[in-house]
Amino acid sequence: APFGPGEGAAVAALPSVAVAPDAVEPGVCEDIHAPEGSTLAFHAYARGSQIYSWTGTKWQFTGPSATLYADAGGNGVVGSHYGGPTWELNSGALVVAEKHRSCDVDPADIPWLVLNVKRNEGPGVLQGVTHILRVNTAGGQAPAAGGSYVGEIRNVPYTAEYFFYRASMEAIVGAR
């Protein structure tokens, strides 16, 4: 099992049906899309944890820790996702991004996001990526009950899909 006993049995399996970000169900996160004219560069499935630390009064998000897969079945490890937030592929290419927009789909799941890339390193499929979408999330929300002591760490299982986009040539030329 990808998670320990009692940890996120409902989110242990990756979604079997992908919702394409450009075909989001009407009325569901319509603001979660790549900029017009963007080109899909890469798509990965993530399975891991959202990490929280107890402050004494609330759970503070400290970062993600996830493995990126080539398919929804968890086959073909292609990279990792960690604090920054950073996505690093096995090839060494990486992107670091920041949240631009979010949308809550289900209170039990972390929000869907549009992220703007602020750093891009290395050659390959991530070269020139400007935006990332996190969609089809399951799990990952902060624990409902308080912690036992300040500094306690909780790893909350989650799954998601990440879509990496490059800007259109018109947008790149227009920005010069």
PDB file of C-alpha atoms in Angstrom:
ATOM      1  CA  ALA A   1       0.000   0.000   0.000  1.00  0.00           C
ATOM      2  CA  PRO A   2       1.301   3.486  -0.799  1.00  0.00           C
ATOM      3  CA  PHE A   3       0.260   4.815   2.627  1.00  0.00           C
ATOM      4  CA  GLY A   4       0.604   3.388   6.107  1.00  0.00           C
ATOM      5  CA  PRO A   5      -2.237   1.685   8.018  1.00  0.00           C
ATOM      6  CA  GLY A   6      -5.225   3.979   8.448  1.00  0.00           C
ATOM      7  CA  GLU A   7      -3.734   6.727   6.303  1.00  0.00           C
ATOM      8  CA  GLY A   8      -5.980   7.975   3.537  1.00  0.00           C
ATOM      9  CA  ALA A   9      -7.429   4.728   2.261  1.00  0.00           C
ATOM     10  CA  ALA A  10      -9.887   6.813   0.239  1.00  0.00           C
ATOM     11  CA  VAL A  11      -7.114   8.724  -1.533  1.00  0.00           C
ATOM     12  CA  ALA A  12      -4.587   5.929  -1.966  1.00  0.00           C
ATOM     13  CA  ALA A  13      -5.643   5.293  -5.560  1.00  0.00           C
ATOM     14  CA  LEU A  14      -4.990   7.894  -8.216  1.00  0.00           C
ATOM     15  CA  PRO A  15      -8.017   9.123 -10.158  1.00  0.00           C
ATOM     16  CA  SER A  16      -8.854   6.826 -13.043  1.00  0.00           C
ATOM     17  CA  VAL A  17     -10.588   9.490 -15.139  1.00  0.00           C
ATOM     18  CA  ALA A  18      -8.739  12.716 -15.825  1.00  0.00           C
ATOM     19  CA  VAL A  19     -10.544  16.013 -16.121  1.00  0.00           C
ATOM     20  CA  ALA A  20      -8.758  17.918 -18.859  1.00  0.00           C
ATOM     21  CA  PRO A  21      -8.049  21.458 -17.574  1.00  0.00           C
ATOM     22  CA  ASP A  22      -9.389  22.995 -20.788  1.00  0.00           C
ATOM     23  CA  ALA A  23     -12.615  21.010 -20.475  1.00  0.00           C
ATOM     24  CA  VAL A  24     -13.429  21.574 -16.803  1.00  0.00           C
ATOM     25  CA  GLU A  25     -17.006  20.711 -16.002  1.00  0.00           C
ATOM     26  CA  PRO A  26     -19.224  23.836 -16.324  1.00  0.00           C
ATOM     27  CA  GLY A  27     -19.587  25.584 -12.986  1.00  0.00           C
ATOM     28  CA  VAL A  28     -16.573  23.784 -11.481  1.00  0.00           C
ATOM     29  CA  CYS A  29     -13.411  25.859 -11.178  1.00  0.00           C
ATOM     30  CA  GLU A  30     -13.878  27.755 -14.429  1.00  0.00           C
ATOM     31  CA  ASP A  31     -10.976  30.068 -13.455  1.00  0.00           C
ATOM     32  CA  ILE A  32      -8.597  27.117 -13.356  1.00  0.00           C
ATOM     33  CA  HIS A  33      -7.145  27.058 -16.856  1.00  0.00           C
ATOM     34  CA  ALA A  34      -3.925  27.860 -18.657  1.00  0.00           C
ATOM     35  CA  PRO A  35      -3.623  31.271 -20.332  1.00  0.00           C
ATOM     36  CA  GLU A  36      -5.235  31.427 -23.757  1.00  0.00           C
ATOM     37  CA  GLY A  37      -2.996  30.047 -26.487  1.00  0.00           C
ATOM     38  CA  SER A  38      -0.770  28.096 -24.091  1.00  0.00           C
ATOM     39  CA  THR A  39       0.594  24.734 -25.187  1.00  0.00           C
ATOM     40  CA  LEU A  40       0.562  21.658 -22.975  1.00  0.00           C
ATOM     41  CA  ALA A  41       4.184  20.605 -22.443  1.00  0.00           C
ATOM     42  CA  PHE A  42       3.894  17.850 -19.826  1.00  0.00           C
ATOM     43  CA  HIS A  43       1.365  16.025 -17.660  1.00  0.00           C
ATOM     44  CA  ALA A  44       2.087  14.018 -14.506  1.00  0.00           C
ATOM     45  CA  TYR A  45       0.142  12.270 -11.764  1.00  0.00           C
ATOM     46  CA  ALA A  46       1.206  12.869  -8.154  1.00  0.00           C
ATOM     47  CA  ARG A  47       0.847  10.746  -5.057  1.00  0.00           C
ATOM     48  CA  GLY A  48       2.314  11.874  -1.769  1.00  0.00           C
ATOM     49  CA  SER A  49       1.660  14.032   1.280  1.00  0.00           C
ATOM     50  CA  GLN A  50       0.819  17.572   2.197  1.00  0.00           C
ATOM     51  CA  ILE A  51       2.913  18.271   5.288  1.00  0.00           C
ATOM     52  CA  TYR A  52       1.552  20.275   8.233  1.00  0.00           C
ATOM     53  CA  SER A  53       3.113  21.438  11.517  1.00  0.00           C
ATOM     54  CA  TRP A  54       1.105  22.159  14.681  1.00  0.00           C
ATOM     55  CA  THR A  55       1.666  25.740  15.948  1.00  0.00           C
ATOM     56  CA  GLY A  56      -0.233  25.223  19.200  1.00  0.00           C
ATOM     57  CA  THR A  57      -3.384  26.795  17.747  1.00  0.00           C
ATOM     58  CA  LYS A  58      -3.560  25.592  14.130  1.00  0.00           C
ATOM     59  CA  TRP A  59      -1.988  23.354  11.491  1.00  0.00           C
ATOM     60  CA  GLN A  60       0.505  25.338   9.388  1.00  0.00           C
ATOM     61  CA  PHE A  61       1.181  24.042   5.859  1.00  0.00           C
ATOM     62  CA  THR A  62       4.928  23.463   5.439  1.00  0.00           C
ATOM     63  CA  GLY A  63       5.087  21.906   1.968  1.00  0.00           C
ATOM     64  CA  PRO A  64       4.373  18.938  -0.264  1.00  0.00           C
ATOM     65  CA  SER A  65       6.287  15.719  -0.715  1.00  0.00           C
ATOM     66  CA  ALA A  66       5.115  13.642  -3.667  1.00  0.00           C
ATOM     67  CA  THR A  67       6.260  11.287  -6.376  1.00  0.00           C
ATOM     68  CA  LEU A  68       5.319  12.132  -9.958  1.00  0.00           C
ATOM     69  CA  TYR A  69       4.143   9.312 -12.220  1.00  0.00           C
ATOM     70  CA  ALA A  70       3.669   8.918 -15.961  1.00  0.00           C
ATOM     71  CA  ASP A  71       0.181   7.448 -15.613  1.00  0.00           C
ATOM     72  CA  ALA A  72      -2.808   7.262 -13.296  1.00  0.00           C
ATOM     73  CA  GLY A  73      -1.880   3.720 -12.272  1.00  0.00           C
ATOM     74  CA  GLY A  74       1.295   4.906 -10.544  1.00  0.00           C
ATOM     75  CA  ASN A  75       3.556   3.444 -13.244  1.00  0.00           C
ATOM     76  CA  GLY A  76       6.761   5.080 -14.419  1.00  0.00           C
ATOM     77  CA  VAL A  77       8.238   7.420 -11.817  1.00  0.00           C
ATOM     78  CA  VAL A  78       9.112  10.625 -13.700  1.00  0.00           C
ATOM     79  CA  GLY A  79      10.112  12.921 -10.849  1.00  0.00           C
ATOM     80  CA  SER A  80       9.235  14.487  -7.524  1.00  0.00           C
ATOM     81  CA  HIS A  81       7.375  17.446  -6.074  1.00  0.00           C
ATOM     82  CA  TYR A  82       8.545  19.204  -2.924  1.00  0.00           C
ATOM     83  CA  GLY A  83       8.750  22.557  -1.124  1.00  0.00           C
ATOM     84  CA  GLY A  84       9.152  25.735  -3.082  1.00  0.00           C
ATOM     85  CA  PRO A  85       6.839  24.493  -4.559  1.00  0.00           C
ATOM     86  CA  THR A  86       9.210  22.660  -6.886  1.00  0.00           C
ATOM     87  CA  TRP A  87       8.680  19.966  -9.517  1.00  0.00           C
ATOM     88  CA  GLU A  88      11.886  18.125 -10.448  1.00  0.00           C
ATOM     89  CA  LEU A  89      12.043  15.516 -13.179  1.00  0.00           C
ATOM     90  CA  ASN A  90      14.416  12.572 -13.266  1.00  0.00           C
ATOM     91  CA  SER A  91      16.220  14.340 -16.143  1.00  0.00           C
ATOM     92  CA  GLY A  92      17.238  17.113 -13.721  1.00  0.00           C
ATOM     93  CA  ALA A  93      14.919  19.739 -15.199  1.00  0.00           C
ATOM     94  CA  LEU A  94      12.930  21.646 -12.607  1.00  0.00           C
ATOM     95  CA  VAL A  95      10.442  24.445 -12.156  1.00  0.00           C
ATOM     96  CA  VAL A  96       9.571  26.489  -9.077  1.00  0.00           C
ATOM     97  CA  ALA A  97       6.212  28.248  -9.006  1.00  0.00           C
ATOM     98  CA  GLU A  98       3.896  30.387  -6.912  1.00  0.00           C
ATOM     99  CA  LYS A  99       0.131  30.251  -6.506  1.00  0.00           C
ATOM    100  CA  HIS A 100      -1.816  32.537  -8.824  1.00  0.00           C
ATOM    101  CA  ARG A 101      -5.434  31.348  -8.412  1.00  0.00           C
ATOM    102  CA  SER A 102      -7.204  28.631  -6.459  1.00  0.00           C
ATOM    103  CA  CYS A 103     -10.591  26.948  -6.433  1.00  0.00           C
ATOM    104  CA  ASP A 104     -12.116  24.759  -3.728  1.00  0.00           C
ATOM    105  CA  VAL A 105     -13.915  21.779  -5.249  1.00  0.00           C
ATOM    106  CA  ASP A 106     -14.518  19.612  -2.177  1.00  0.00           C
ATOM    107  CA  PRO A 107     -13.815  20.549   1.466  1.00  0.00           C
ATOM    108  CA  ALA A 108     -12.023  17.213   1.979  1.00  0.00           C
ATOM    109  CA  ASP A 109      -9.549  17.921  -0.848  1.00  0.00           C
ATOM    110  CA  ILE A 110      -6.832  20.504  -1.337  1.00  0.00           C
ATOM    111  CA  PRO A 111      -7.834  23.219  -3.823  1.00  0.00           C
ATOM    112  CA  TRP A 112      -7.217  23.174  -7.551  1.00  0.00           C
ATOM    113  CA  LEU A 113      -4.579  25.739  -8.513  1.00  0.00           C
ATOM    114  CA  VAL A 114      -3.107  27.807 -11.293  1.00  0.00           C
ATOM    115  CA  LEU A 115       0.556  28.472 -10.541  1.00  0.00           C
ATOM    116  CA  ASN A 116       2.926  30.901 -12.262  1.00  0.00           C
ATOM    117  CA  VAL A 117       6.442  29.578 -12.834  1.00  0.00           C
ATOM    118  CA  LYS A 118       9.069  31.882 -11.330  1.00  0.00           C
ATOM    119  CA  ARG A 119      12.170  29.739 -11.939  1.00  0.00           C
ATOM    120  CA  ASN A 120      12.899  27.230 -14.674  1.00  0.00           C
ATOM    121  CA  GLU A 121      16.150  25.236 -14.875  1.00  0.00           C
ATOM    122  CA  GLY A 122      17.539  22.509 -17.062  1.00  0.00           C
ATOM    123  CA  PRO A 123      16.800  21.269 -20.544  1.00  0.00           C
ATOM    124  CA  GLY A 124      13.955  19.062 -21.606  1.00  0.00           C
ATOM    125  CA  VAL A 125      10.209  18.964 -21.397  1.00  0.00           C
ATOM    126  CA  LEU A 126       9.940  21.626 -18.671  1.00  0.00           C
ATOM    127  CA  GLN A 127      12.040  24.173 -20.570  1.00  0.00           C
ATOM    128  CA  GLY A 128       9.955  27.277 -21.203  1.00  0.00           C
ATOM    129  CA  VAL A 129       7.091  26.194 -18.934  1.00  0.00           C
ATOM    130  CA  THR A 130       5.256  29.280 -17.628  1.00  0.00           C
ATOM    131  CA  HIS A 131       2.176  27.868 -15.859  1.00  0.00           C
ATOM    132  CA  ILE A 132       1.180  24.766 -13.916  1.00  0.00           C
ATOM    133  CA  LEU A 133      -2.325  23.545 -13.145  1.00  0.00           C
ATOM    134  CA  ARG A 134      -3.074  21.281 -10.175  1.00  0.00           C
ATOM    135  CA  VAL A 135      -6.422  19.560 -10.703  1.00  0.00           C
ATOM    136  CA  ASN A 136      -8.316  16.406  -9.784  1.00  0.00           C
ATOM    137  CA  THR A 137      -7.099  16.572  -6.191  1.00  0.00           C
ATOM    138  CA  ALA A 138      -8.069  14.050  -3.527  1.00  0.00           C
ATOM    139  CA  GLY A 139      -7.199  14.438   0.162  1.00  0.00           C
ATOM    140  CA  GLY A 140      -4.402  16.568   1.546  1.00  0.00           C
ATOM    141  CA  GLN A 141      -6.368  18.962   3.765  1.00  0.00           C
ATOM    142  CA  ALA A 142      -5.009  19.835   7.220  1.00  0.00           C
ATOM    143  CA  PRO A 143      -6.138  17.489  10.014  1.00  0.00           C
ATOM    144  CA  ALA A 144      -9.475  18.432  11.611  1.00  0.00           C
ATOM    145  CA  ALA A 145      -8.318  17.736  15.174  1.00  0.00           C
ATOM    146  CA  GLY A 146      -5.609  19.748  16.878  1.00  0.00           C
ATOM    147  CA  GLY A 147      -2.110  18.471  17.459  1.00  0.00           C
ATOM    148  CA  SER A 148      -0.650  17.037  20.655  1.00  0.00           C
ATOM    149  CA  TYR A 149       2.357  19.383  20.922  1.00  0.00           C
ATOM    150  CA  VAL A 150       3.877  22.423  19.203  1.00  0.00           C
ATOM    151  CA  GLY A 151       5.971  21.317  16.263  1.00  0.00           C
ATOM    152  CA  GLU A 152       4.124  18.040  15.708  1.00  0.00           C
ATOM    153  CA  ILE A 153       4.284  17.070  12.024  1.00  0.00           C
ATOM    154  CA  ARG A 154       1.465  15.381  10.106  1.00  0.00           C
ATOM    155  CA  ASN A 155       1.779  13.987   6.587  1.00  0.00           C
ATOM    156  CA  VAL A 156      -1.657  13.988   4.990  1.00  0.00           C
ATOM    157  CA  PRO A 157      -1.951  11.775   1.875  1.00  0.00           C
ATOM    158  CA  TYR A 158      -3.096  13.347  -1.375  1.00  0.00           C
ATOM    159  CA  THR A 159      -3.244  12.724  -5.099  1.00  0.00           C
ATOM    160  CA  ALA A 160      -3.419  15.239  -7.931  1.00  0.00           C
ATOM    161  CA  GLU A 161      -2.693  15.801 -11.574  1.00  0.00           C
ATOM    162  CA  TYR A 162      -0.246  18.460 -12.730  1.00  0.00           C
ATOM    163  CA  PHE A 163      -0.391  19.993 -16.201  1.00  0.00           C
ATOM    164  CA  PHE A 164       2.633  22.055 -17.314  1.00  0.00           C
ATOM    165  CA  TYR A 165       2.115  24.726 -20.007  1.00  0.00           C
ATOM    166  CA  ARG A 166       4.303  26.916 -22.192  1.00  0.00           C
ATOM    167  CA  ALA A 167       3.132  30.390 -23.222  1.00  0.00           C
ATOM    168  CA  SER A 168       1.994  30.938 -26.776  1.00  0.00           C
ATOM    169  CA  MET A 169       4.533  32.398 -29.181  1.00  0.00           C
ATOM    170  CA  GLU A 170       2.307  35.505 -29.496  1.00  0.00           C
ATOM    171  CA  ALA A 171       2.529  36.081 -25.731  1.00  0.00           C
ATOM    172  CA  ILE A 172       6.309  35.600 -25.737  1.00  0.00           C
ATOM    173  CA  VAL A 173       6.846  37.984 -28.686  1.00  0.00           C
ATOM    174  CA  GLY A 174       4.372  40.507 -27.241  1.00  0.00           C
ATOM    175  CA  ALA A 175       6.229  40.566 -23.907  1.00  0.00           C
ATOM    176  CA  ARG A 176       9.470  41.763 -25.513  1.00  0.00           C
TER     177      ARG A 176
END
